[in-house]
Each structure stands twice: as structure tokens, then as C-alpha cells.
PDB file of C-alpha atoms in Angstrom:
ATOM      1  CA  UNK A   1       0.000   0.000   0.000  1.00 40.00           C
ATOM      2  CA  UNK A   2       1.752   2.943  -0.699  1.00 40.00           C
ATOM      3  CA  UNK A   3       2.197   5.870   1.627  1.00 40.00           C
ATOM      4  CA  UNK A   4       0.929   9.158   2.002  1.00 37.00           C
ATOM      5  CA  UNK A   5       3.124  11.438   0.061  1.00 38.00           C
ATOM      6  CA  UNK A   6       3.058   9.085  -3.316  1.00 32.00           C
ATOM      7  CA  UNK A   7      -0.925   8.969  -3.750  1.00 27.00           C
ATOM      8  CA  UNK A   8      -0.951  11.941  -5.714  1.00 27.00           C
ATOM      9  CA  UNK A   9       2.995  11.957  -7.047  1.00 34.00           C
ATOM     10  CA  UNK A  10       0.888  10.789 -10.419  1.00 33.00           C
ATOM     11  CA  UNK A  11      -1.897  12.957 -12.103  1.00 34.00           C
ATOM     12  CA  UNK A  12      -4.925  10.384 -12.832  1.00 34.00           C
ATOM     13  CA  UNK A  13      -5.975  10.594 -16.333  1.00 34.00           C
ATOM     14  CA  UNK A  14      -8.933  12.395 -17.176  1.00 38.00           C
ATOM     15  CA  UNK A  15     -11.052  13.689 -20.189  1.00 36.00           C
ATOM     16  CA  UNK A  16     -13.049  16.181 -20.982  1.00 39.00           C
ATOM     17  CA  UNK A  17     -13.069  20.197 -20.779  1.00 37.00           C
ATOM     18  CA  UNK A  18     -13.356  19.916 -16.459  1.00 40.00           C
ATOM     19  CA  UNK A  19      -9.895  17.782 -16.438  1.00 39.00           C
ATOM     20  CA  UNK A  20      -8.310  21.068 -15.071  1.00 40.00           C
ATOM     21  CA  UNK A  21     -11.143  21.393 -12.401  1.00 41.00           C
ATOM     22  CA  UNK A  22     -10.948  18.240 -11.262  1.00 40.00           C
ATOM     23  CA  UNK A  23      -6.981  17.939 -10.552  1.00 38.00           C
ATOM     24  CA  UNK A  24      -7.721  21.381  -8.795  1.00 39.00           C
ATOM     25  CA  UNK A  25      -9.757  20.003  -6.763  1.00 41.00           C
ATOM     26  CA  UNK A  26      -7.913  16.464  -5.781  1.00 42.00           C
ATOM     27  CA  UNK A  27      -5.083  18.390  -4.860  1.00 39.00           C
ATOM     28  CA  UNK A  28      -7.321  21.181  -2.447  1.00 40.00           C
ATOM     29  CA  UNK A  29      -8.752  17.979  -0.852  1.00 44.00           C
ATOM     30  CA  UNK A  30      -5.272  16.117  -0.470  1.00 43.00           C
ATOM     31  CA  UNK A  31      -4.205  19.389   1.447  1.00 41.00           C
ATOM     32  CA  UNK A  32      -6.918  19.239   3.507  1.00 42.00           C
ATOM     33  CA  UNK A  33      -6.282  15.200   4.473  1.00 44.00           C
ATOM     34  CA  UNK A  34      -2.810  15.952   5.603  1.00 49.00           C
ATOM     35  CA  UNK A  35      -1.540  14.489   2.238  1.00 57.00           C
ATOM     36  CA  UNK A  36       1.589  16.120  -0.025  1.00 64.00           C
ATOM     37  CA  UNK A  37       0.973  16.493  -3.439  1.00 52.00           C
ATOM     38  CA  UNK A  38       4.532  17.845  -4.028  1.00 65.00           C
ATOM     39  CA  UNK A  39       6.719  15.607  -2.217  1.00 82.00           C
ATOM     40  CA  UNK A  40       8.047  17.720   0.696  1.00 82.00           C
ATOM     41  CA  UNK A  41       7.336  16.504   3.780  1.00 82.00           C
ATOM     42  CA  UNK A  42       8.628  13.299   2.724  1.00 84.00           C
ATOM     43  CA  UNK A  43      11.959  14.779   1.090  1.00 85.00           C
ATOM     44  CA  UNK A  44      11.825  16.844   4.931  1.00 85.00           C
ATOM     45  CA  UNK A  45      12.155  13.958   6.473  1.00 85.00           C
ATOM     46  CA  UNK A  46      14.300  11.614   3.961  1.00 86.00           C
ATOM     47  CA  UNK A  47      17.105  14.629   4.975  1.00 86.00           C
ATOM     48  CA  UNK A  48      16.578  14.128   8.735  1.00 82.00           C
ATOM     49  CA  UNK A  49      17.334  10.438   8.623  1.00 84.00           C
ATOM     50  CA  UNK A  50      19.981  10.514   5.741  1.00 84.00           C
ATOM     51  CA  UNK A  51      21.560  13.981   6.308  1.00 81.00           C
ATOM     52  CA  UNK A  52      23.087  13.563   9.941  1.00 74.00           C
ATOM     53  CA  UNK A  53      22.220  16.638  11.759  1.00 74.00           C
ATOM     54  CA  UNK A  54      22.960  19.679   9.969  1.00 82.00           C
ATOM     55  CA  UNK A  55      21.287  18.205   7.326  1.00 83.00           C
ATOM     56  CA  UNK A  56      18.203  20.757   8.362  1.00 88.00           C
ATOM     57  CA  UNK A  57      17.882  24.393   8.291  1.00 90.00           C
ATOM     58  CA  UNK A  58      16.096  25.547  11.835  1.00 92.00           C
ATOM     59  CA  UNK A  59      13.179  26.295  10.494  1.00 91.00           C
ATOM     60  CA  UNK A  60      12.907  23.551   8.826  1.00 92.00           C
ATOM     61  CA  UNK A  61      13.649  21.429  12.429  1.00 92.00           C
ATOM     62  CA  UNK A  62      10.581  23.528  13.699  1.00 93.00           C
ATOM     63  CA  UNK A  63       8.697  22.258  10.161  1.00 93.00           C
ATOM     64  CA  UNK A  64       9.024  19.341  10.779  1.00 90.00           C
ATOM     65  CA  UNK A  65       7.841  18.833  14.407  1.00 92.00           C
ATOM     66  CA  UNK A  66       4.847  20.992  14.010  1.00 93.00           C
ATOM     67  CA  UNK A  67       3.792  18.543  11.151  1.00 90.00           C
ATOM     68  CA  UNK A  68       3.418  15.892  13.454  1.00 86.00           C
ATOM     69  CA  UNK A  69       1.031  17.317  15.293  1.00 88.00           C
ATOM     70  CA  UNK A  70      -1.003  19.594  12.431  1.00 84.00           C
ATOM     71  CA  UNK A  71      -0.721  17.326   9.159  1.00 79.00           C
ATOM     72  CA  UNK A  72      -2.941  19.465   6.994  1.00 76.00           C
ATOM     73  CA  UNK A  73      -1.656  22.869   6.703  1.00 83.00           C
ATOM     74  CA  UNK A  74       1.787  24.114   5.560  1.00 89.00           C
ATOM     75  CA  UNK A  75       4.041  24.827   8.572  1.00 89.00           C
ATOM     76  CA  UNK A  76       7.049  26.596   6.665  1.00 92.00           C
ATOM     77  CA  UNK A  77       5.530  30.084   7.681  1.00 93.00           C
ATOM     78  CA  UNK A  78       4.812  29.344  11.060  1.00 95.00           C
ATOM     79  CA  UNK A  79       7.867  27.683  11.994  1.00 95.00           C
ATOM     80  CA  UNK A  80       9.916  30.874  10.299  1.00 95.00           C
ATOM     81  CA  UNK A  81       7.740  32.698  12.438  1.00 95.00           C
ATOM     82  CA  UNK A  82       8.418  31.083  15.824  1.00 96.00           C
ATOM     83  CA  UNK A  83      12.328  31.148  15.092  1.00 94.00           C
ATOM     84  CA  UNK A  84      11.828  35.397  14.478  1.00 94.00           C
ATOM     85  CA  UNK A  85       9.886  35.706  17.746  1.00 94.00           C
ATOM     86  CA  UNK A  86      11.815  33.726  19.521  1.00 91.00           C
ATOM     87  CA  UNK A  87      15.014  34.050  18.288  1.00 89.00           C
ATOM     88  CA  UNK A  88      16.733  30.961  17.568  1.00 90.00           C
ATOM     89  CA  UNK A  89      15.622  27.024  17.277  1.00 90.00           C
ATOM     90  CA  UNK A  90      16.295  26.902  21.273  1.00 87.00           C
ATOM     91  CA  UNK A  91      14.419  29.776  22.063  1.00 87.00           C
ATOM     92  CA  UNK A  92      11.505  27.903  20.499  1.00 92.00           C
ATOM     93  CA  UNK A  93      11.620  24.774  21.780  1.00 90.00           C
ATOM     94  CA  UNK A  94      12.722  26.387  25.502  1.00 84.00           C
ATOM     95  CA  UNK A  95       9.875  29.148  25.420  1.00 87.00           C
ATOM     96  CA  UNK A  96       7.139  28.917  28.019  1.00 86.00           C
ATOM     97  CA  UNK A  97       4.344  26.720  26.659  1.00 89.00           C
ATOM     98  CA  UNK A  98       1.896  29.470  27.822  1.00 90.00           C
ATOM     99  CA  UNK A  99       4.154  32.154  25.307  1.00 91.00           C
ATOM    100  CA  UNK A 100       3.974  29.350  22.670  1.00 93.00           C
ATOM    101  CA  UNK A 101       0.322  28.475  22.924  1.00 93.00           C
ATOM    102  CA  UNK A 102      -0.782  32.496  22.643  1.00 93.00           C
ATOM    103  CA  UNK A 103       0.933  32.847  19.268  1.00 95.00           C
ATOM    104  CA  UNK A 104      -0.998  33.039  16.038  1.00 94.00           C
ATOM    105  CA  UNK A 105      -1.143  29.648  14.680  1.00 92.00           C
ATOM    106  CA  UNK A 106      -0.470  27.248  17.511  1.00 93.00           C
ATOM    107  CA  UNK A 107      -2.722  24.834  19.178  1.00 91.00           C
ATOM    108  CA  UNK A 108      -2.373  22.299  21.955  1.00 93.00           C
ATOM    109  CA  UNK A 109      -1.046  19.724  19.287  1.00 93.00           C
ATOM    110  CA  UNK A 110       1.705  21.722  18.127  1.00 94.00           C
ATOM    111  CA  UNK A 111       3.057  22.898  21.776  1.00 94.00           C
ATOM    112  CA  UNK A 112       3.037  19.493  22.744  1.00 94.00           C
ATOM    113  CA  UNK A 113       5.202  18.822  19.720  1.00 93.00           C
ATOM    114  CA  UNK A 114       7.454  21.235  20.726  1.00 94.00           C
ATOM    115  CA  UNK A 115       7.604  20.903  24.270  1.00 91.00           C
ATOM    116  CA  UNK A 116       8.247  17.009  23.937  1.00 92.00           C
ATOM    117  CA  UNK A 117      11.711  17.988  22.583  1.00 91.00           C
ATOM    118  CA  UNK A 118      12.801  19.597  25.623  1.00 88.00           C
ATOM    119  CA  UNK A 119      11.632  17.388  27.643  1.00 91.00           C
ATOM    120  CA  UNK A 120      13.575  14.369  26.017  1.00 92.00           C
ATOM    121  CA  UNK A 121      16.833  16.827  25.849  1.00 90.00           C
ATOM    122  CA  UNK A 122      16.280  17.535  29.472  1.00 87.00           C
ATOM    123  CA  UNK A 123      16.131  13.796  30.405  1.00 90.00           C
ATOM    124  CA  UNK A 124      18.842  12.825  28.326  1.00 89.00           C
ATOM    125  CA  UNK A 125      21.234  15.396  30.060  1.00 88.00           C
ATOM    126  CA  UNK A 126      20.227  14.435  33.471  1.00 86.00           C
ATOM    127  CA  UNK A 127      20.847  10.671  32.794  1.00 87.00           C
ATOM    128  CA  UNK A 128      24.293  11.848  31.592  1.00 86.00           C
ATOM    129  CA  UNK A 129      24.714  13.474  34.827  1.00 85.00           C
ATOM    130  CA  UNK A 130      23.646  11.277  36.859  1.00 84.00           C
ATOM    131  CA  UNK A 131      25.822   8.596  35.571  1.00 84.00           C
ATOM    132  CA  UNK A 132      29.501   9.869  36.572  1.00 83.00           C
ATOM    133  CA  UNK A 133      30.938  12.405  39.340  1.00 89.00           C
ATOM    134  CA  UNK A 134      29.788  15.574  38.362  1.00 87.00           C
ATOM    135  CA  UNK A 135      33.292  17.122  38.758  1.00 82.00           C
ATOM    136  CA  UNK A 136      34.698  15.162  36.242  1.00 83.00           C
ATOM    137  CA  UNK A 137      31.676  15.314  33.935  1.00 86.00           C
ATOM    138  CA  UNK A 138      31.215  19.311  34.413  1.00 91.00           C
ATOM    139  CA  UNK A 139      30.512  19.777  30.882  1.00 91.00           C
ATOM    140  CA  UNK A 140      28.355  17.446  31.006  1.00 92.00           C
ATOM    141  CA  UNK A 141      26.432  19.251  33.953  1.00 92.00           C
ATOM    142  CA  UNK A 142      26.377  22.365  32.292  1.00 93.00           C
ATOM    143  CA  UNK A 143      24.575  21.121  28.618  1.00 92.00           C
ATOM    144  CA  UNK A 144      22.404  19.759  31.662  1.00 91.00           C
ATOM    145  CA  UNK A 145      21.752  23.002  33.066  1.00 93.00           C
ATOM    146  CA  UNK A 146      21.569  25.161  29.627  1.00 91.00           C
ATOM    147  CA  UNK A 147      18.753  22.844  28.591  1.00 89.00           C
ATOM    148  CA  UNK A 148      16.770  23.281  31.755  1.00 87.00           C
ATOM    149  CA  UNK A 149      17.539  26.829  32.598  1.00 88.00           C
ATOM    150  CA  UNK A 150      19.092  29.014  30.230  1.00 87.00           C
ATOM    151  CA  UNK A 151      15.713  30.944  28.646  1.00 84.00           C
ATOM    152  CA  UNK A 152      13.612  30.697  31.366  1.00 84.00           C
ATOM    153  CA  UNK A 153      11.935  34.109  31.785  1.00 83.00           C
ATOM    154  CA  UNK A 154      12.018  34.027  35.577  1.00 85.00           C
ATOM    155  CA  UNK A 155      14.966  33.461  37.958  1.00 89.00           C
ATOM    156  CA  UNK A 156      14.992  29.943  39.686  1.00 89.00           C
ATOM    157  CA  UNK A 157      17.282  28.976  42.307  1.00 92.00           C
ATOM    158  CA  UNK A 158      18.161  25.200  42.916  1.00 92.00           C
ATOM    159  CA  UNK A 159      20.948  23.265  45.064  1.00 96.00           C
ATOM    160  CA  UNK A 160      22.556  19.821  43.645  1.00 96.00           C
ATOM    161  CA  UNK A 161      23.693  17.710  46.665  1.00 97.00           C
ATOM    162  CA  UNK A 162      26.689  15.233  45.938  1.00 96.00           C
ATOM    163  CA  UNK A 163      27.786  12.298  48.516  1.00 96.00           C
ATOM    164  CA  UNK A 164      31.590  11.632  49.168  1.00 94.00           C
ATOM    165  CA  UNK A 165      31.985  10.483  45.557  1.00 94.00           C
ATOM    166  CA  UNK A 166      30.961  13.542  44.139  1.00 94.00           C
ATOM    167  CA  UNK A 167      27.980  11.664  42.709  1.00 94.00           C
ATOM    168  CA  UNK A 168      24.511  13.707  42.242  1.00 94.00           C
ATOM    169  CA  UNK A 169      22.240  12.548  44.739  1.00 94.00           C
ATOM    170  CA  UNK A 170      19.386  15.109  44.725  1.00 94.00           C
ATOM    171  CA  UNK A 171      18.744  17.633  41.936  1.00 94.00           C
ATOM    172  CA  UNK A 172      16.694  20.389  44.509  1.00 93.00           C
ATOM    173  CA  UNK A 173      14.590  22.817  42.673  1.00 89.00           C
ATOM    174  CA  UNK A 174      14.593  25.562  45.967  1.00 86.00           C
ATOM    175  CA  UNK A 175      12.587  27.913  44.316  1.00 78.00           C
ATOM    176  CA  UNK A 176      11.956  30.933  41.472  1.00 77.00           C
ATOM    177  CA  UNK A 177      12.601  34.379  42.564  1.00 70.00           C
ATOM    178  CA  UNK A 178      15.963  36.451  43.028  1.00 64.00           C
ATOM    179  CA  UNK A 179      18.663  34.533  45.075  1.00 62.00           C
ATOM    180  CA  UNK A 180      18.664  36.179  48.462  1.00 53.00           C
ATOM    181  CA  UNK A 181      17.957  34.872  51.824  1.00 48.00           C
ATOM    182  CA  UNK A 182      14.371  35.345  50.829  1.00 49.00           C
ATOM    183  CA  UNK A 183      14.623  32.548  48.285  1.00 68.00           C
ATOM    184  CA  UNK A 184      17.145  30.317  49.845  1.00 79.00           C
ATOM    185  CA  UNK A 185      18.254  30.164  53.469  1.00 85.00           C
ATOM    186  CA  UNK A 186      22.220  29.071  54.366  1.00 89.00           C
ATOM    187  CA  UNK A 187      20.764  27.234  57.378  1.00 89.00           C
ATOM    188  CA  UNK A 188      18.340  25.060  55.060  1.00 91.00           C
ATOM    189  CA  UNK A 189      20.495  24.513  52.349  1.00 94.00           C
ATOM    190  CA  UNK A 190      22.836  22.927  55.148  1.00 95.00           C
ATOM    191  CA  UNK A 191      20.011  21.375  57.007  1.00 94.00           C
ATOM    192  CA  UNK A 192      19.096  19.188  53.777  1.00 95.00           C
ATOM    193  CA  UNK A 193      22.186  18.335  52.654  1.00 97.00           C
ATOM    194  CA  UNK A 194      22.934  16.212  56.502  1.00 96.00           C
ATOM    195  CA  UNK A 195      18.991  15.084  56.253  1.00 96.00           C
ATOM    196  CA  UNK A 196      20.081  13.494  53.478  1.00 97.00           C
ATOM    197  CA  UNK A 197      23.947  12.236  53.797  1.00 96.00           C
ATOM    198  CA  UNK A 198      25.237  14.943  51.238  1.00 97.00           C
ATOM    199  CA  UNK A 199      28.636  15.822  51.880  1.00 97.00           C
ATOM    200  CA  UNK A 200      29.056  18.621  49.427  1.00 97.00           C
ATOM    201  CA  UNK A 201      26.608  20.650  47.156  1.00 97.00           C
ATOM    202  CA  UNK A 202      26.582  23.179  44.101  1.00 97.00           C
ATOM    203  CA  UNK A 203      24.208  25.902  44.143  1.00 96.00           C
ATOM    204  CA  UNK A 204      22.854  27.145  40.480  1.00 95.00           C
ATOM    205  CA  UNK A 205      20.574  29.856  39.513  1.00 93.00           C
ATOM    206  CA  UNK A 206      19.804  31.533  36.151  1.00 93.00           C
ATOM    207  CA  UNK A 207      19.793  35.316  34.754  1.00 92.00           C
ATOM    208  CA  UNK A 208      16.877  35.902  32.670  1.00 89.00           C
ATOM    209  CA  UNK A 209      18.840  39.219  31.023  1.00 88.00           C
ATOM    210  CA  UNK A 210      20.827  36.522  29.533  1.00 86.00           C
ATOM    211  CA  UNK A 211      24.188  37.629  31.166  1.00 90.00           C
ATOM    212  CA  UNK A 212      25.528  35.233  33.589  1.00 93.00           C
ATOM    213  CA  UNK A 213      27.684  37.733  35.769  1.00 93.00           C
ATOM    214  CA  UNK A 214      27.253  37.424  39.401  1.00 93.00           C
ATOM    215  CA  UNK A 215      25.487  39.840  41.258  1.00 91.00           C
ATOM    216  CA  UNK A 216      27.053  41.584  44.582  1.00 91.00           C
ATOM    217  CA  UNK A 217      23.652  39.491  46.318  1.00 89.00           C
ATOM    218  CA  UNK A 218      24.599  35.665  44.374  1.00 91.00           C
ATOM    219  CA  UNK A 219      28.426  36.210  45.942  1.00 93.00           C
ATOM    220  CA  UNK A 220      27.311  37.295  49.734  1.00 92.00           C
ATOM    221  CA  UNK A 221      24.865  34.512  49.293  1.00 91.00           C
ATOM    222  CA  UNK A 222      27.373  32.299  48.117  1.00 94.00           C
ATOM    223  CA  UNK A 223      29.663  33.337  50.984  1.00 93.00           C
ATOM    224  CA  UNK A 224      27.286  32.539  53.700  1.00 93.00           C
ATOM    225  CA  UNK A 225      26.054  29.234  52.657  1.00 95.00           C
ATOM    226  CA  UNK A 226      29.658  28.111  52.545  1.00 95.00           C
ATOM    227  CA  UNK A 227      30.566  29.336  55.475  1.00 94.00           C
ATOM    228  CA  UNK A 228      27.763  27.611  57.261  1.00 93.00           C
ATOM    229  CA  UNK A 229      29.219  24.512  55.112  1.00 95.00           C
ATOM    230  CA  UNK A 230      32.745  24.390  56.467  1.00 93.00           C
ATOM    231  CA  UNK A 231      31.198  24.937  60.089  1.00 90.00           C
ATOM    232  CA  UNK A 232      29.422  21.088  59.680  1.00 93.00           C
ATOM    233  CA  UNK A 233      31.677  19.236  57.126  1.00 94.00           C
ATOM    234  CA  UNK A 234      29.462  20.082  53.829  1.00 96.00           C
ATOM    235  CA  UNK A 235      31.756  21.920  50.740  1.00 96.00           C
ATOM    236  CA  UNK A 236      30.057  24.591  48.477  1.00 96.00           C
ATOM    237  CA  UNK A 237      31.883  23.391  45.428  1.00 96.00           C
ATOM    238  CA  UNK A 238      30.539  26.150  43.447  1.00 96.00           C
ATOM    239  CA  UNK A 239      28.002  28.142  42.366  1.00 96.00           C
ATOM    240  CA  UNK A 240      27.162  28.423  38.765  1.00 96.00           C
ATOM    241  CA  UNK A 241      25.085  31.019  37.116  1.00 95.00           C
ATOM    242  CA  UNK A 242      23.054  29.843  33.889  1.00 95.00           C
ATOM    243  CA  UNK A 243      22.305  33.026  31.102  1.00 91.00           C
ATOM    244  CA  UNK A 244      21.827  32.797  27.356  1.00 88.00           C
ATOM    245  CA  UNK A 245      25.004  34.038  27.128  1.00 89.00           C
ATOM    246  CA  UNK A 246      26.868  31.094  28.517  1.00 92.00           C
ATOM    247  CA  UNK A 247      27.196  30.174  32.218  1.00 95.00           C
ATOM    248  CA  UNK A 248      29.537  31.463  35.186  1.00 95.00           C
ATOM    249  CA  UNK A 249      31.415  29.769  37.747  1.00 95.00           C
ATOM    250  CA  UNK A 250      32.603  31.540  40.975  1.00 96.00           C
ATOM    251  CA  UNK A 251      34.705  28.989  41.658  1.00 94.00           C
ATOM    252  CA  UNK A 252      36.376  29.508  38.516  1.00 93.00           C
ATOM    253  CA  UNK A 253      36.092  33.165  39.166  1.00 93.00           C
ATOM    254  CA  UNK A 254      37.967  32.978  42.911  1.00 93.00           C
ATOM    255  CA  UNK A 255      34.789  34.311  43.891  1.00 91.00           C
ATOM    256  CA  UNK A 256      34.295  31.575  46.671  1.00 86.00           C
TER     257      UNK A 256
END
């Protein structure tokens, strides 16, 4: 049985003076059934699985997705759309579903589409980090942490608590809101991390202006929590600040 995008690769013969108005119309109705008179979503997706992965423009990554979800309409204007609000294939696929879902075009279907990608990405990275020390996986840790938290439009603050062997044990999402003692108490952080055998920790937040320099508040912060650290055996390792721009350390920084 053949597929799809070959039932109308071949004009049917006809006869008569309506031949015109008839192929006019099989082709209006094979839009509207999600089928592709022209070939493209299947040449689309003969490039993704032959063409390794630059083998797709980002628009055309974007295409593709939101025809899985919406198989009768083109999607070439609306994905070129996304990518110019947005600003880039990740800024699509990391915008808030609620930003996604309000723009002209996009239904439930194709937010899910989207928002599956992260998602996967997200899970992927985690696995990756949860599968060797984190200080000798730290790039590994950051692609982590760009995927989660790098275009996030509001601040979040969370702690990672390691055991002896520097291994992950608890991925803490503290909160979202500016990191001060309002968001995230030294005593707590501390508190946790013996509740639950950790014996050292990395605190991360993100900069929604992008720019991952530390603030005068993230290094006081910073200060205190490892201060309360050293007082009960539990080392701050670092503290690493997540923007669009790329990511900080303070450790790497001398900043703790």
C-alpha cells in the first residue's frame, strides 16, 4: 500500500473540458487530508534520517515537528515565524508553553510537539549526569543546566547535593525568585544536605537578562552558605550562574 506522500505523485488521467477542475480540486482535498501532493514533507524527512544533523535548516527542524502534530496545513511560515519571535531554534523549543500556545497559529497539538523535545533533551542530560561524578563530567552538567535553565523568563534557584563520591544525589529545585535569603536560606540549604547524607553541594541559579555575571547578592549569598558549610563538614563546590550568554562559575572566578 503505498504511503501518504506518493498517492498523488501521479496525475490520474482524465477527459473532458473539467480535467483542469478536477486535478484542482484532488489536490485542495489532499491538502486538507494531511496528504503532499509535491513531495516535501517526505523529502523533509528523507534529509533528517539521511543527512546527519545539519542536514536541516532551523526552520525547517521547527517544520518538521509541528507537522506531526497539524498534518494538513503548511508549517514553513509558522515555523519561520516562531524562530523570528523567539530568536533561535532553542528559544523555540525552551519558550514557556503558555508564550507558545498564545501565538498566532499554535494549538495544543503543536506545543506538545514542541515541548516534547525539551523534555527528552532535558532527560537525556540528566541521565548523563547522573551517571559519573559531576566534577569530572562538568561539561556534562552544564549542557544539563543550559537545557533546563538558560531561557527561562524568571529566575529559579536550585541546590545539587553530591555524597563523598561527588555523585549527584538530589537535583533540589529551591525555588523561582531572586537569590537572596528570601529565596534560599544558608541554614536550610545545610540542614538538607545532613537530612540526606550529602557531603558537598553546588548551588545554580539563572539570569533571565541573559548575562551570567554574578550579582554583589549571588556572591554574599554564596559566601554565607559556605561558610555555614565548612562549620558542619558540607563543601560549596561552586556556584554556577546559567544566562543565554553562557554560564559562570565563581569557583572559577575565585569568587568563593
Amino acid at each position: 500500500m503505498p504511503d501518504h506522500d506518493s498517492l498523488f505523485d501521479e496525475p490520474a488521467e482524465n477527459s473532458g473540458p473539467d480535467a483542469g477542475g478536477v486535478s484542482g480540486a484532488r489536490d485542495e482535498r489532499a491538502a486538507q487530508t494531511g496528504n503532499d501532493p509535491s513531495g516535501h514533507r517526505a523529502r523533509l524527512r528523507k534529509r533528517l534520517v539521511e543527512g546527519g544533523a545539519e542536514a536541516l535548516g532551523d526552520h525547517e527542524v521547527i517544520e518538521l515537528l509541528l507537522m506531526q502534530a497539524v498534518p494538513r496545513r503548511d508549517m514553513k511560515p509558522l515555523a519561520r515565524n516562531l524562530i523570528h519571535r523567539f530568536g533561535s531554534l532553542a528559544g523555540v523549543l525552551q519558550a514557556d508553553p503558555r508564550a507558545l500556545a498564545g501565538h498566532p497559529g499554535m494549538g495544543e497539538a503543536a506545543v506538545a510537539a514542541l515541548r516534547v523535545v525539551t523534555v527528552a533533551a532535558t532527560r537525556l542530560a540528566r541521565q548523563k549526569v547522573r551517571e559519573a561524578p559531576v566534577i569530572g563530567s562538568w561539561q556534562a552538567l552544564i549542557d544539563y543546566l543550559t537545557i533546563d535553565m538558560a531561557h527561562l523568563t524568571r529566575e529559579r534557584v536550585r541546590v545539587l547535593y553530591l555524597n563523598s563520591k561527588n555523585m549527584l544525589i538530589l537535583d533540589d529545585l529551591v525555588g523561582d525568585g531572586s537569590i537572596d535569603e528570601a529565596a534560599i536560606h544558608p541554614r536550610e540549604v545545610i540542614r538538607r544536605a545532613l537530612d540526606i547524607g550529602a557531603t558537598a553541594l553546588i548551588l545554580v541559579h539563572n539570569h533571565p537578562s541573559g548575562s551570567p555575571q554574578p550579582s554583589r547578592a549571588d556572591i554574599e549569598v554564596t559566601n554565607r552558605i559556605a561558610e555555614a558549610g565548612r562549620l558542619l563538614g558540607i563543601s560549596v563546590h561552586d556556584h554556577v550562574i546559567i544566562g543565554r550568554e553562557g554560564h559562570t562559575s565563581l569557583r572559577a572566578k575565585g569568587l568563593i
